[in-house]
N, CA, C and O of each residue as an XYZ file, in Angstrom:
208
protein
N      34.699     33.542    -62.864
C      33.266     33.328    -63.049
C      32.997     32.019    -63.807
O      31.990     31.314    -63.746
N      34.168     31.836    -64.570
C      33.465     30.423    -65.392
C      34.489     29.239    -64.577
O      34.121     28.086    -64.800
N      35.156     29.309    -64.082
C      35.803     28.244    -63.069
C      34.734     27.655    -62.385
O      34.461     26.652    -63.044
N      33.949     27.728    -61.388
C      32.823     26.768    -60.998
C      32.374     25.852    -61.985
O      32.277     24.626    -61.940
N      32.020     26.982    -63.233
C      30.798     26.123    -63.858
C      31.665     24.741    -64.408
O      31.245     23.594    -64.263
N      33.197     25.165    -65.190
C      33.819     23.884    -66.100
C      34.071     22.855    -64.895
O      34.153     21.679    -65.252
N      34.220     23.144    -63.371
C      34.385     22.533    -62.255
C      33.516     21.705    -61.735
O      33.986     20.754    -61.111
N      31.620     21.864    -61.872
C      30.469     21.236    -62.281
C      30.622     20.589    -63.581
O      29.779     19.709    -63.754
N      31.212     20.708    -64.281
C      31.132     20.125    -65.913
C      31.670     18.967    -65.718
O      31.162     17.846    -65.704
N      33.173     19.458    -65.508
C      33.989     18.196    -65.359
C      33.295     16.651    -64.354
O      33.233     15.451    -64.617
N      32.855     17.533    -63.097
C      32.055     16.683    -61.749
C      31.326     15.659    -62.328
O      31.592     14.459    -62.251
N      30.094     16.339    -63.100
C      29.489     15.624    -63.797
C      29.557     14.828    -64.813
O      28.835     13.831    -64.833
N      30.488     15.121    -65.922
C      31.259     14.383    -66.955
C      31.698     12.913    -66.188
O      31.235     11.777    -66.285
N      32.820     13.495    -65.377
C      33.730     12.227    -65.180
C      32.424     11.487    -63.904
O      32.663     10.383    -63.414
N      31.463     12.058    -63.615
C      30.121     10.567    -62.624
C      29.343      9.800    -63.811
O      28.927      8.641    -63.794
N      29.237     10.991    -65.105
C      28.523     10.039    -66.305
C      29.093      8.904    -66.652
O      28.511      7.864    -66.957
N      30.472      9.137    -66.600
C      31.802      8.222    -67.159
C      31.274      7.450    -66.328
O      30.330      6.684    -66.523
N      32.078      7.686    -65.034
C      32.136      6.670    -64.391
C      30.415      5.173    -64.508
O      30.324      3.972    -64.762
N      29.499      6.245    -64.158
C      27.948      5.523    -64.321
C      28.239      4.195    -65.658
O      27.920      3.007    -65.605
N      28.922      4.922    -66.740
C      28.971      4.289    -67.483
C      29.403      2.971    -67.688
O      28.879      1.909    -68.023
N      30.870      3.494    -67.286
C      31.561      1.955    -67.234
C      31.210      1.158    -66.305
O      31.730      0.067    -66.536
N      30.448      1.127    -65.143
C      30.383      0.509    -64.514
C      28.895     -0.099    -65.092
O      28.865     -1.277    -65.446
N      27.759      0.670    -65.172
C      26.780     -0.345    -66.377
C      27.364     -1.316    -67.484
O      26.733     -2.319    -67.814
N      28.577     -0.994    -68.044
C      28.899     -1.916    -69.378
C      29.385     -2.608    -68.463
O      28.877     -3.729    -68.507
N      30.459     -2.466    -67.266
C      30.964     -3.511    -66.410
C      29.943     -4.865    -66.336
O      30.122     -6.060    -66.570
N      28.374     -3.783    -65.738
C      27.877     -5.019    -65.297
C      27.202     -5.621    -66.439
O      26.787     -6.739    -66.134
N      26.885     -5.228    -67.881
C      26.265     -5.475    -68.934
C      26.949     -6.592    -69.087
O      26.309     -7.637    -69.204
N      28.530     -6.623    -69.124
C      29.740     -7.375    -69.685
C      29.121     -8.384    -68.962
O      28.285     -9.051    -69.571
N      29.423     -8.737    -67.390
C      29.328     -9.534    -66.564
C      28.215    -10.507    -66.595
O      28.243    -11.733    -66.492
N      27.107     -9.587    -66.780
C      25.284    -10.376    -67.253
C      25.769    -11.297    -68.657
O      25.546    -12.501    -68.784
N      26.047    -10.960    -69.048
C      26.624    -11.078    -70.599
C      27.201    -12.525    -70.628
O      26.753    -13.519    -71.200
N      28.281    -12.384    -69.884
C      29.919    -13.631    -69.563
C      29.122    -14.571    -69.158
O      28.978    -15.623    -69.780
N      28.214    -14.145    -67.520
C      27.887    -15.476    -66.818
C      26.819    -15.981    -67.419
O      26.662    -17.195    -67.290
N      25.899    -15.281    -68.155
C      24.891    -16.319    -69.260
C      25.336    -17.173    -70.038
O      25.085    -18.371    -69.905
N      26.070    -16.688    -70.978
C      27.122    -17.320    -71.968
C      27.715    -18.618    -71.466
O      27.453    -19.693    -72.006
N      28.830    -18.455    -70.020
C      29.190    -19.695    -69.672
C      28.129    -20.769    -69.056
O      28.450    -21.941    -68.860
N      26.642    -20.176    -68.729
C      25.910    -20.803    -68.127
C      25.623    -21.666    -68.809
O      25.619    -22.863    -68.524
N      25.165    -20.836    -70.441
C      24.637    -21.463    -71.766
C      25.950    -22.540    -72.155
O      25.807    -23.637    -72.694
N      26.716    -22.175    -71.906
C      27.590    -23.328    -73.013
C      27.842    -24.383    -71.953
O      28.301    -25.454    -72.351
N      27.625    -24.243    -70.771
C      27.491    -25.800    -69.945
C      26.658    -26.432    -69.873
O      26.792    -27.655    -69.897
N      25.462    -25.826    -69.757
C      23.744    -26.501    -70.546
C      23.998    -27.263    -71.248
O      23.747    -28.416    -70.900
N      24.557    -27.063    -72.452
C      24.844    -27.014    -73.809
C      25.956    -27.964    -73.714
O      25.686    -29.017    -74.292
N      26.986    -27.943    -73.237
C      27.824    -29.279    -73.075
C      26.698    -30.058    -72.751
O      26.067    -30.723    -73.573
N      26.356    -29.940    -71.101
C      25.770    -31.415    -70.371
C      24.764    -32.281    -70.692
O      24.667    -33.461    -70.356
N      23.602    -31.264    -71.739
C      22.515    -31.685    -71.962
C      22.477    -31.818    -73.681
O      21.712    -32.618    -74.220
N      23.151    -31.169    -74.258
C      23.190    -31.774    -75.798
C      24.051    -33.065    -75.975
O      23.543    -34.017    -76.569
N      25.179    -33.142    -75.548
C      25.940    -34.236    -75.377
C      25.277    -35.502    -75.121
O      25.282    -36.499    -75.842
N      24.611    -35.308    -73.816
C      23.438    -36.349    -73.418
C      22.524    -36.655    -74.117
O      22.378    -37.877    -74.098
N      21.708    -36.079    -74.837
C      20.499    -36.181    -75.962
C      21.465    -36.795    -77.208
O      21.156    -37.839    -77.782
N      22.685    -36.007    -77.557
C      23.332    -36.282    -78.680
C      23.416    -38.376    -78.639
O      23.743    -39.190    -79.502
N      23.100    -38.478    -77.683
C      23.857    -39.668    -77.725
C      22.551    -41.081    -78.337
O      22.743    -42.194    -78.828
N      21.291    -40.326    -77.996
C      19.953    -41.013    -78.340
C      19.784    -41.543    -79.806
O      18.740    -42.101    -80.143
């Protein structure tokens, strides 16, 4: 009788998981490619001003 239910538990547990890491995956990713976006800005265009 309680085999289904920990069998739904688990189902659901390990799709939360999963949901999860794959949001921080893409959190990470939003995260990385801003960052490198920002620090090439940031090379090309401070460098350039730096020089005024």
């Amino acid at each position: 009788m309680l085999k289904p239910f920990t069998l739904l538990f688990g189902l659901v547990f390990s799709l939360i998981q999963k949901m999860f890491s794959t949001a921080l995956g893409i959190v990470l990713f939003v995260v990385f490619s801003f960052l490198s976006i920002g620090i090439t800005l940031y090379i090309r265009y401070g460098l350039s001003f730096g020089f005024f």
